[in-house]
Coordinates of C-alpha atoms and ligand atoms in Angstrom, one line a residue:
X1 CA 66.2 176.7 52.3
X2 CA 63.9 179.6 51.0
X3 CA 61.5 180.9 53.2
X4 CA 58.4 182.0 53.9
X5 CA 56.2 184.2 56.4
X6 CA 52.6 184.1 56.4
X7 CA 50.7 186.0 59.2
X8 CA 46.6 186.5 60.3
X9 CA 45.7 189.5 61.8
X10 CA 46.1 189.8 65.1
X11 CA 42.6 189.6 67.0
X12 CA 40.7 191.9 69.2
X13 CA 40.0 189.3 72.0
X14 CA 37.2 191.1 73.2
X15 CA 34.6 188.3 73.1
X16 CA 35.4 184.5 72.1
X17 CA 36.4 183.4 68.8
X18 CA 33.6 182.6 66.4
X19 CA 33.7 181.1 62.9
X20 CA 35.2 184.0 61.0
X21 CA 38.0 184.2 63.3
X22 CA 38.4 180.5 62.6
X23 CA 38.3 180.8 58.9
X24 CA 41.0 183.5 58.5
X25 CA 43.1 181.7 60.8
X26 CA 42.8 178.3 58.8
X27 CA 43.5 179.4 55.8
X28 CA 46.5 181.3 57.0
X29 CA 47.4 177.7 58.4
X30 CA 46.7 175.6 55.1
X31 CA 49.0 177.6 53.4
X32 CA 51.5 177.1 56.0
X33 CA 51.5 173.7 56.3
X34 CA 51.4 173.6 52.2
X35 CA 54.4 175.5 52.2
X36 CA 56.1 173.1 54.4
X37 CA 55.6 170.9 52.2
X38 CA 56.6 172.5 49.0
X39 CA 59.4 172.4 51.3
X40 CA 60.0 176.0 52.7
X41 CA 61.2 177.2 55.8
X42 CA 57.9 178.6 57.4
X43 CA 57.3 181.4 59.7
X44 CA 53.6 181.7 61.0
X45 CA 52.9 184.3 63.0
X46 CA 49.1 185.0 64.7
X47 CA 47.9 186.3 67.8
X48 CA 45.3 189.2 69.8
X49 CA 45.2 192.7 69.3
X50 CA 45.2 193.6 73.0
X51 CA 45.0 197.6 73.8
X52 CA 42.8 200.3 73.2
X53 CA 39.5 201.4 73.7
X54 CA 37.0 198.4 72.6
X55 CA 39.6 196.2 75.0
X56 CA 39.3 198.8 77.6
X57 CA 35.7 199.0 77.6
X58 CA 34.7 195.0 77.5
X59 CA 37.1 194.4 80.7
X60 CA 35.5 197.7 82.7
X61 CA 32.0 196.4 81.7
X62 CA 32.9 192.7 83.2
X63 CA 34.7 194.1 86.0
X64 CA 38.1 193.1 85.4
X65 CA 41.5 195.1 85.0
X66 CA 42.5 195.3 81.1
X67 CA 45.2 192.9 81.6
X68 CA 43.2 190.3 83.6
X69 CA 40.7 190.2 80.6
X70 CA 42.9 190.3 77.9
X71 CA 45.1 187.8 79.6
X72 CA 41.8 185.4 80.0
X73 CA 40.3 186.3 76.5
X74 CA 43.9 185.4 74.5
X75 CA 44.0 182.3 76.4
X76 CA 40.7 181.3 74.9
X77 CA 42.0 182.1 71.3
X78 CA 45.1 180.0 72.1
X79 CA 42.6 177.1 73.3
X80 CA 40.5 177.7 69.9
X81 CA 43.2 177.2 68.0
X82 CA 44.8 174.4 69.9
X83 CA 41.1 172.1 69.2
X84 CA 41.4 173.3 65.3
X85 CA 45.2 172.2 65.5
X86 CA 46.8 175.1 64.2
X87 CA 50.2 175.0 63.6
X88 CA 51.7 178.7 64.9
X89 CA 55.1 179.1 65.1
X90 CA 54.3 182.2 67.5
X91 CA 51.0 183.6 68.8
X92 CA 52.2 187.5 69.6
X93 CA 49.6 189.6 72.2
X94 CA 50.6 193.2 71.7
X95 CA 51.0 193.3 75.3
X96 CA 54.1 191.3 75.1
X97 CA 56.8 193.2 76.4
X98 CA 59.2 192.7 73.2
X99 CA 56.0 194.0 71.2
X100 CA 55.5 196.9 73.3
X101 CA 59.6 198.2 73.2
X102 CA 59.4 197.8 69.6
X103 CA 56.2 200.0 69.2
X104 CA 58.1 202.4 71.4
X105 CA 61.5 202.2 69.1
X106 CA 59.8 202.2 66.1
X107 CA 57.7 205.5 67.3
X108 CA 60.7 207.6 68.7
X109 CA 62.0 207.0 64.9
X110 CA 59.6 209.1 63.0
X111 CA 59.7 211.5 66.0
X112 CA 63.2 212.1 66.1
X113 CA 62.8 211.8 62.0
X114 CA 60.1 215.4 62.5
X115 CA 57.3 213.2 61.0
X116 CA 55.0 214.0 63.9
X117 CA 53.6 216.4 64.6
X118 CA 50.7 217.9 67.4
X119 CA 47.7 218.4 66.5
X120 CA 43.8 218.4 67.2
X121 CA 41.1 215.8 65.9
X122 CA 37.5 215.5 65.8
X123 CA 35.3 212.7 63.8
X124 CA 33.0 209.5 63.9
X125 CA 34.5 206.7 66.2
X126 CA 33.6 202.9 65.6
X127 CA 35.2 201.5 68.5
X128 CA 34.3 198.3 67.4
X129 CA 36.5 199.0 64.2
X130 CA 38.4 201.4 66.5
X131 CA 38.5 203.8 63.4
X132 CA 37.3 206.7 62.6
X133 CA 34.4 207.0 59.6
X134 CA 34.7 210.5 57.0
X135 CA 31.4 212.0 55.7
X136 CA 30.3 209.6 52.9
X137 CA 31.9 206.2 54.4
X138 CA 29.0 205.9 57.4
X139 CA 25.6 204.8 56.8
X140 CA 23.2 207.5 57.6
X141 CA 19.9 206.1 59.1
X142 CA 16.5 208.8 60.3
X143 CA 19.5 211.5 61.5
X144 CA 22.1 208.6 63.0
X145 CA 25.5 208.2 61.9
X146 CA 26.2 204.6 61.5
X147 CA 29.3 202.1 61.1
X148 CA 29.5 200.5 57.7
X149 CA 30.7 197.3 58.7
X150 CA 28.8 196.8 62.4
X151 CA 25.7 199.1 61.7
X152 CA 26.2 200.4 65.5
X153 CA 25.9 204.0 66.1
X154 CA 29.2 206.3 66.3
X155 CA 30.7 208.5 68.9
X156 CA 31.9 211.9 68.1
X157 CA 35.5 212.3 69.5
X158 CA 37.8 215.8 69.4
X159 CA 40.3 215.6 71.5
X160 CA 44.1 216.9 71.2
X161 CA 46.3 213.9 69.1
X162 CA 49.1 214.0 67.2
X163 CA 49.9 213.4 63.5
X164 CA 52.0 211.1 61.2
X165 CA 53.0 212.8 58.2
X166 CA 51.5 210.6 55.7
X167 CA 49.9 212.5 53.3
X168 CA 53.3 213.2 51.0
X169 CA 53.3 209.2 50.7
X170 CA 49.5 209.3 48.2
X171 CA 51.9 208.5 45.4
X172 CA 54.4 206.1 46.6
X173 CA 51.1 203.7 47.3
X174 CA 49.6 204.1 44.8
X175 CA 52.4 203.1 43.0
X176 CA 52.9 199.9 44.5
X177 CA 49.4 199.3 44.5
X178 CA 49.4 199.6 40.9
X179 CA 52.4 198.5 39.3
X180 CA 52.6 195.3 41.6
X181 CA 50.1 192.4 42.3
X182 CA 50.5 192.6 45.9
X183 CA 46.6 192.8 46.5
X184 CA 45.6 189.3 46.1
X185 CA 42.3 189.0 44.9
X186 CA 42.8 192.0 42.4
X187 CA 39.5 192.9 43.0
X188 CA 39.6 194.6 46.5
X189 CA 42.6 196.6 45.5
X190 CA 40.1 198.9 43.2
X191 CA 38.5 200.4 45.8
X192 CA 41.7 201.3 47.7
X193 CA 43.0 202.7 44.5
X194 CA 40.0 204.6 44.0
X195 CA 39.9 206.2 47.7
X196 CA 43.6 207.6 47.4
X197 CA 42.7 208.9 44.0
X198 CA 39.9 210.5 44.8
X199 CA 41.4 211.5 48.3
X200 CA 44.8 211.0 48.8
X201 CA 46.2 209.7 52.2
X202 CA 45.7 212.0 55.0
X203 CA 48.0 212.3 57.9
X204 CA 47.2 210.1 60.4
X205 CA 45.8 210.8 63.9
X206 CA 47.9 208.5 65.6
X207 CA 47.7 208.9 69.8
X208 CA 45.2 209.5 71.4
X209 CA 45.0 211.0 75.3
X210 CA 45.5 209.2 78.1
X211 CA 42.4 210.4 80.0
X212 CA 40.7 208.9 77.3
X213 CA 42.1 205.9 76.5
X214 CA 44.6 204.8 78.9
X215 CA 45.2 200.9 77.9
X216 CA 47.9 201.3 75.2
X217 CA 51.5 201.7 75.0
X218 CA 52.6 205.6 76.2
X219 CA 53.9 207.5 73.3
X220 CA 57.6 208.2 74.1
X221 CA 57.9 211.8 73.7
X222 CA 54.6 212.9 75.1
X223 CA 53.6 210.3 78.5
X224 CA 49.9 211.9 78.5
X225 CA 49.0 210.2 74.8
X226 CA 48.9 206.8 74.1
X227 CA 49.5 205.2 70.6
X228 CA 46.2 204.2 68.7
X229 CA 45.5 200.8 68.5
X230 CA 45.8 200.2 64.6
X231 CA 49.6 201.5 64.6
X232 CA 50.6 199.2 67.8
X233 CA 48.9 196.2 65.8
X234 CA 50.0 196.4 62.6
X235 CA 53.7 196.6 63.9
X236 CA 53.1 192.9 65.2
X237 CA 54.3 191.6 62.2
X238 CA 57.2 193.5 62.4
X239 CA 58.1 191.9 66.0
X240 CA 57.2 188.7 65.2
X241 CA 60.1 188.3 62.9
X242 CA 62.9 190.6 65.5
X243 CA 62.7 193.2 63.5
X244 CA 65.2 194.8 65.4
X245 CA 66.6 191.7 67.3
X246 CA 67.8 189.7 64.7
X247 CA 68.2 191.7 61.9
X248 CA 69.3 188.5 59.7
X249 CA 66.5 186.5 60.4
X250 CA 63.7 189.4 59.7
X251 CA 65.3 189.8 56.2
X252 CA 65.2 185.8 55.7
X253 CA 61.2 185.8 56.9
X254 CA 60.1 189.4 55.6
X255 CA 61.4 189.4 52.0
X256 CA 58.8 186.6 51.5
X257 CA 55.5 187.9 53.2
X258 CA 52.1 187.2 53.0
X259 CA 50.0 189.0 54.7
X260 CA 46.4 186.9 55.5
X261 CA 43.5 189.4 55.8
X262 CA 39.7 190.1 56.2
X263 CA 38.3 192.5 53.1
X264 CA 37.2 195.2 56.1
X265 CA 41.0 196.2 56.7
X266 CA 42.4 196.1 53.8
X267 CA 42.7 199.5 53.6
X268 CA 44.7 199.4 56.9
X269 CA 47.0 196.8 55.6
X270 CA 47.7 198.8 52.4
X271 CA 47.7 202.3 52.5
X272 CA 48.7 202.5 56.1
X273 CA 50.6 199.8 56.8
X274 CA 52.7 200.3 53.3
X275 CA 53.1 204.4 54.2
X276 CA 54.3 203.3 57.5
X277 CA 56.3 201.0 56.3
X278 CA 58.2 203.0 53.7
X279 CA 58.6 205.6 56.9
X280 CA 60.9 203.5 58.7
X281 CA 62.6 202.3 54.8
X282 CA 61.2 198.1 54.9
X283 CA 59.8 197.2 52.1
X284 CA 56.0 196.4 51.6
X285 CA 55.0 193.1 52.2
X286 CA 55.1 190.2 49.0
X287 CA 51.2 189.8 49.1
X288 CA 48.3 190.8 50.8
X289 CA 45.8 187.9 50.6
X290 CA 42.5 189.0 51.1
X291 CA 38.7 187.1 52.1
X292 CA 35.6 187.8 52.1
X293 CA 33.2 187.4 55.3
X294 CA 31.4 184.6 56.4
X295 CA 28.3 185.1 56.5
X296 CA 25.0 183.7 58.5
X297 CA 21.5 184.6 57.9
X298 CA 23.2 186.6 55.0
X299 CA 25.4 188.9 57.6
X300 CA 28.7 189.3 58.8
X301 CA 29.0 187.0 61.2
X302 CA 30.1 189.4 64.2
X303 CA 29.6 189.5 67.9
X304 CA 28.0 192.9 67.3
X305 CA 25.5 191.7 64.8
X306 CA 24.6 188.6 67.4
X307 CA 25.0 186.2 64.6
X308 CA 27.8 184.1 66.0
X309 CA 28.7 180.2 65.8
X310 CA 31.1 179.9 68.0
X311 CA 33.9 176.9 67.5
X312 CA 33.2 174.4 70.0
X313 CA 29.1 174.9 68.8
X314 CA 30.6 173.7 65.7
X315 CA 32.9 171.4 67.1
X316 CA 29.7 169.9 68.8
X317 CA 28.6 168.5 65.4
X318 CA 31.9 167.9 63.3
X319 CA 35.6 167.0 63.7
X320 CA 38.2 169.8 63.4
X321 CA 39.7 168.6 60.1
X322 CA 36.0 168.4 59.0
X323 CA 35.3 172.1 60.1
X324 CA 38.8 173.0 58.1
X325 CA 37.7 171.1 55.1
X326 CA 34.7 172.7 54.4
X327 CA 36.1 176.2 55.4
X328 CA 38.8 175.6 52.9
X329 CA 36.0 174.0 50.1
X330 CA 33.9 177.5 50.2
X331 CA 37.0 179.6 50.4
X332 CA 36.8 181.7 47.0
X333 CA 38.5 184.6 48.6
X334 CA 36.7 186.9 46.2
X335 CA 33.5 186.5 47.5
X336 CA 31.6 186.1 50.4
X337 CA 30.1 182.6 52.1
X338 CA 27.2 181.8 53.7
X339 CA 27.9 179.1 56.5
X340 CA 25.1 176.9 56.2
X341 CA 24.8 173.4 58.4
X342 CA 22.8 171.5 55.6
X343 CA 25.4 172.1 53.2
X344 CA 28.1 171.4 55.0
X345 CA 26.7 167.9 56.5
X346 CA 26.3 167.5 52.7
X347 CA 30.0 168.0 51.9
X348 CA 30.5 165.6 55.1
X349 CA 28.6 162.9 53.9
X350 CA 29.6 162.9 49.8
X351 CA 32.8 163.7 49.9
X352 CA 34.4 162.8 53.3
X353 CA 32.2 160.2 54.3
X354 CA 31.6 158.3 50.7
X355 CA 34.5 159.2 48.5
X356 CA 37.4 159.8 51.1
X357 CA 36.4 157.2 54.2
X358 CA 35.2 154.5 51.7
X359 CA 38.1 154.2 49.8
X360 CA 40.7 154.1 52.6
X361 CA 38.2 151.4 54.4
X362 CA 38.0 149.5 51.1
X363 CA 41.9 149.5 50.7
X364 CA 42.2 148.9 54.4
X365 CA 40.3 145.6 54.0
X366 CA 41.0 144.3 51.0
X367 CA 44.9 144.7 52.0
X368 CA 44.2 143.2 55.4
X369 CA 41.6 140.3 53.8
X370 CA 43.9 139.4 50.7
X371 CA 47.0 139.8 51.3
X372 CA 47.3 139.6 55.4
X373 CA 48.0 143.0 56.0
X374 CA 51.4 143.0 53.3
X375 CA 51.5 144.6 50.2
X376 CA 54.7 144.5 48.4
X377 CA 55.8 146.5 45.4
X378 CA 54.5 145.9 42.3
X379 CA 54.9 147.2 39.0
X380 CA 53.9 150.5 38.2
X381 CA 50.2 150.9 36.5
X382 CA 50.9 154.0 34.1
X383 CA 47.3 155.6 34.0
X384 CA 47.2 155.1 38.1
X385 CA 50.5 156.9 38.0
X386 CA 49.6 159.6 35.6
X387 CA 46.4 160.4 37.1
X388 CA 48.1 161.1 41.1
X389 CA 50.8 162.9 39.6
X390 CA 48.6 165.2 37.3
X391 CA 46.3 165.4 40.4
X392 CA 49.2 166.9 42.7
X393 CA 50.4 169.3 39.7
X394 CA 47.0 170.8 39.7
X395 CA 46.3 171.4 43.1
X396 CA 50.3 173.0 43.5
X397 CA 49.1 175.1 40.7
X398 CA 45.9 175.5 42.2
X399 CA 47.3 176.5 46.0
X400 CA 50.3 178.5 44.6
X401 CA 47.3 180.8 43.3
X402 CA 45.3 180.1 46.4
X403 CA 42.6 179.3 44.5
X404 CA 41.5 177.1 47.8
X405 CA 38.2 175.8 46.7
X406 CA 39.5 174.6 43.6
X407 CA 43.0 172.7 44.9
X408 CA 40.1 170.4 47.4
X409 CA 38.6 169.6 44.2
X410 CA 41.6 168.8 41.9
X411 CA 42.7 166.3 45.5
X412 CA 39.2 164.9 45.6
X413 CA 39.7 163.7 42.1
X414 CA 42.3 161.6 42.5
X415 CA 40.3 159.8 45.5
X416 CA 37.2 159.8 43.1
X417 CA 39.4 158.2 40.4
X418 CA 40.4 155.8 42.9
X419 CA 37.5 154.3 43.7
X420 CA 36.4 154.1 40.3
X421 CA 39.7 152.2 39.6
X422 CA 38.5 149.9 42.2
X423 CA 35.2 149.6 40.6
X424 CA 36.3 148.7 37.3
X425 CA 39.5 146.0 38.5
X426 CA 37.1 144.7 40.9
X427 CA 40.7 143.1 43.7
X428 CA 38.0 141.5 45.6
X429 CA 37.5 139.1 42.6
X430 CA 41.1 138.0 42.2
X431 CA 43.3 136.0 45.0
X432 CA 46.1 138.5 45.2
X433 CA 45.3 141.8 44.0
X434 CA 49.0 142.9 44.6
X435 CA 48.9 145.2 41.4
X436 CA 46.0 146.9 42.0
X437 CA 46.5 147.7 45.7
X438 CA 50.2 148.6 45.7
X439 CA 48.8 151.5 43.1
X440 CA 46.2 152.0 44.7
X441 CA 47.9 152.4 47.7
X442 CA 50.6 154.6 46.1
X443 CA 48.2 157.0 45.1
X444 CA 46.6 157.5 47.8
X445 CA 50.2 158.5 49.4
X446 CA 50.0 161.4 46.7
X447 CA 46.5 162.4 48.2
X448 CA 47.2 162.2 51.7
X449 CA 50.4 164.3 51.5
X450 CA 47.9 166.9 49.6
X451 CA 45.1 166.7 52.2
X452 CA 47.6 167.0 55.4
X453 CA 47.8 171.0 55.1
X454 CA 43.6 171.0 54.9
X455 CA 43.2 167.9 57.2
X456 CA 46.3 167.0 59.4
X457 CA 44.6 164.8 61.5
X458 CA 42.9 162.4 58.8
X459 CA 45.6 162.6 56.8
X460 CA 48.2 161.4 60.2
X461 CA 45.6 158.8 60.4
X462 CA 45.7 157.5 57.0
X463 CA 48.8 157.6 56.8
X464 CA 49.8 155.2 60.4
X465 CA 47.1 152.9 58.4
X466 CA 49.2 151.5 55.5
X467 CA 52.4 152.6 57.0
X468 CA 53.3 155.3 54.9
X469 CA 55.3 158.9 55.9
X470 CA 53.9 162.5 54.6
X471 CA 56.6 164.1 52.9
X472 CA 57.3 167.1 51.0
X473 CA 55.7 167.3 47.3
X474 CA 59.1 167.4 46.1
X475 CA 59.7 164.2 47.8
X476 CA 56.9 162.3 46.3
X477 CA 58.2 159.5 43.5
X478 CA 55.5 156.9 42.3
X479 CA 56.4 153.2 42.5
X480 CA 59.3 154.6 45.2
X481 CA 57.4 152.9 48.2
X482 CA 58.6 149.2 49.0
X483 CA 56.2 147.6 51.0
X484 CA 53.0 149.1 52.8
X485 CA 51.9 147.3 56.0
X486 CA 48.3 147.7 56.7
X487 CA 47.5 147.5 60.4
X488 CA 43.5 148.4 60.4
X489 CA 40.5 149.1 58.3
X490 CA 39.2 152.4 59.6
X491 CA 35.8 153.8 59.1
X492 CA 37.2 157.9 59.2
X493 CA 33.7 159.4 58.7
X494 CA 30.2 157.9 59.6
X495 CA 27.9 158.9 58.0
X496 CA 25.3 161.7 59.2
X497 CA 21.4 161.6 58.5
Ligands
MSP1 N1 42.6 193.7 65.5 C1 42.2 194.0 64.1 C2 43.3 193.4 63.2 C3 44.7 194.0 63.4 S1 45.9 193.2 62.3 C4 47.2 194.2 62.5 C5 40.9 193.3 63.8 N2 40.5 192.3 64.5 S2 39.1 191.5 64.4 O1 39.2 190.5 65.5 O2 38.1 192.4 64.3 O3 39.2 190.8 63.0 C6 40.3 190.0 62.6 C7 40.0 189.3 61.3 O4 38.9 188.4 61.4 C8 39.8 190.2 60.1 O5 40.5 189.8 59.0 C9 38.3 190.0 59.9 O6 38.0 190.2 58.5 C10 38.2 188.6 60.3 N3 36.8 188.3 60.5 C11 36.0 188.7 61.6 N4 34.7 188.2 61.3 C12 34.7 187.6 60.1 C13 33.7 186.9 59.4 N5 32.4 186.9 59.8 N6 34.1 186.3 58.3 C14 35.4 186.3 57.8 N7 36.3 186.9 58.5 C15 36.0 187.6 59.6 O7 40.3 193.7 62.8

């Protein structure tokens, strides 16, 4: 069975998830649960960046140890995605001890390989980025040095550190980067091309001292530095395969990875993560899939900026598989989305409420009303059969491009088609509409396979209602079913004034 990894970044678990967190963490899960079903072995990996600085600093100012917060805070991230029924096959916290000895392993490496070396440091510091800004990257605002991304003033740091040797490694990015089409949108890959052009890769200051920041893991050769956050983290997805445990199944999982990330570190998960890589000889990752932000009141939605819906706020007004539905629907990666509740309750009540939960009460009915709940197989109506099967060659085209936005649409026309088909054969006129519900029926098998990855639990639903399984695309033959017993008529989505 081929496989496939797919991984979110890790999260700082500083301060509850909100939306944005949610979003990148859904997608990541779509297109595992798609995979699945295009009938993949899948490996999905997410979890909380735990050490270092910001983590240090939120427990202190709440009065708890670091690993009492960050064991509290990850445990809300678990619950999070536990109500959005995400489908992890391992949630890794960088405190985890098989994390921590690999970050150790992997470290003594390019130490014993003389690619670090001791050095001094001074810079900006964003700790909420926990990275350091160069003249020209941060805002300047009436003599302060702001962060880009958080607009929070930054802290000047220079301090002892040492250094990876990265800067002989400009080319061998760039070169991937270029020849490749790992950067998925291609658009965000310009402006990483266009810093190391202009730039180059610098060697990386990557400890930093203990009397500083203390909450990390202790670099190996030197037990008064610790190793900076970014480096720990990004070797997650290197443990969350046994990279070094089970050297059979990393090659399996990592020869197939895609990398799920925000458009803010993409420069960490290319020119870093790629240099590292190649230091330690794994090859870079299949594809980087980038997003934009979610926005509200035209912002990043962020715990610094204070603009934050959290998940249950939004789970107080819709379903999970609603909120993952319309996540999905505004999910053109290249650009950013404003969350807006009137929208979105607009989405709810066309598509979910009167195109997808009329149809499946209408069949539900009608199969219960005519036909006592039975409907046999009948012979196969061509267009019926054409139209589910073009629909489900679309949206695999659609998804195996993630183009997100456009796969709900190309699924929604099938159910749209439906009920048009309904309209114009009118079952309710005719004693036994056998024909027109078994295709019916049928094709709405093809759609609810399709919408299980975006919603698993409407999809279940629909599927325990006219007694049908979900199965792998592959799977999927019209005409194939024999009988369909219809237990109930459900109404899935009310609708909202
Ligand atoms: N800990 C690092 C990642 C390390 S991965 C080796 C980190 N954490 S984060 O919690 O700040 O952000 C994690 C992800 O959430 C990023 O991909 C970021 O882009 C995403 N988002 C955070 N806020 C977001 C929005 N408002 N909108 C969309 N995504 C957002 O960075």
């Amino acid at each position: 069975m081929k496989s496939f990894y797919v991984t979110t970044p890790i999260y700082y678990p500083n301060a509850e998830p909100h939306i944005g967190h949610a979003y990148t963490t859904i997608v990541a899960d779509v297109i595992a649960r798609w995979m699945k079903l295009e009938g993949f072995d899948v490996f999905f990996l997410t979890g909380t960046d735990e050490h270092g600085l910001k983590l240090q600093r939120a427990a202190e100012s709440k009065g708890f140890s670091p690993k009492e917060f960050v064991d509290l805070m990850s445990g809300k991230f678990k619950e999070a995605w536990a109500k959005l029924n995400i489908e992890y096959s391992r949630f890794i916290r960088t405190t985890d001890s098989d994390h921590e000895e690999l970050v150790k392993k992997v470290m003594k490496e390019l130490w014993d390989k003389g690619l670090i070396y001791r050095g001094s440091y001074s810079g900006w510091y964003c700790t909420s980025c926990e990275r350091f800004y160069d003249e020209g990257e941060y805002v300047k605002e009436r003599g302060r040095k702001l962060c880009p991304i958080h607009l929070r003033e930054l802290e000047w740091f220079e301090e002892e550190t040492y250094f990876l040797k990265f800067s002989k490694l400009t080319d061998y990015v760039l070169g991937v980067l270029k020849e490749g089409d790992v950067v998925f949108p291609r658009v965000y890959v310009r402006e990483v091309i266009s810093k190391l052009e202009s730039q180059g890769l610098k060697d990386l200051s990557i400890t930093r001292p203990k009397s500083r920041v203390s909450w990390g893991v202790e670099a190996p050769w030197d037990p008064n530095h610790t190793i900076y956050v970014w480096i720990d983290a990004l070797l997650n997805y290197l443990t969350g395969v046994k990279y070094y445990e089970d050297r059979e199944f990393f090659r399996k999982f990592w020869e197939n990875t895609h990398h799920v990330v925000g458009k803010d570190i993409l420069w960490f998960h290319t020119a870093i993560w790629f240099s590292l890589l190649k230091m330690i000889g794994v090859d870079p990752p299949k594809k980087v899939i980038v997003h934009g932000f979610i926005l509200t009141k035209g912002r990043k939605m962020g715990k610094s900026t204070g603009n934050v819906v959290t998940i249950d706020d939004m789970l107080r007004e819709f379903s999970a598989d609603v909120i993952r539905y319309y996540l999905m629907k505004i999910a053109t990666l290249d650009k950013d989305a404003e969350l807006s509740l009137d929208n979105m309750k607009e989405v709810y009540n066309s598509e979910l409420a009167d195109t997808l939960g009329n149809l499946v009460r209408r069949l539900g009915v009608l199969s219960i009303k005519k036909l006592g709940g039975e409907v046999p197989k009948s012979d196969v109506d061509v267009e019926v059969k054409e139209v589910a099967e073009r629909s489900l060659n679309e949206a695999r085209r659609e998804m195996k491009s993630f183009r997100f936005s456009t796969a709900t649409v190309k699924i929604f026309d099938l159910f749209r088609f439906l009920n048009a088909y309904m309209n114009k054969t009118e079952p309710w006129r005719k004693e036994r509409p056998t024909y027109e519900l078994y295709n019916s029926i049928e094709a709405l098998r093809y759609g609810t396979s399709m919408l299980w990855p975006l919603m698993p639990v409407t999809a279940e639903r629909i599927a325990g209602t006219f007694g049908f399984n979900i199965v792998e695309f592959g799977n999927l033959k019209f005409g194939s079913t024999e009988k369909f017993i219809v237990t109930e008529a459900p109404i899935l989505f009310r609708k909202k004034n």
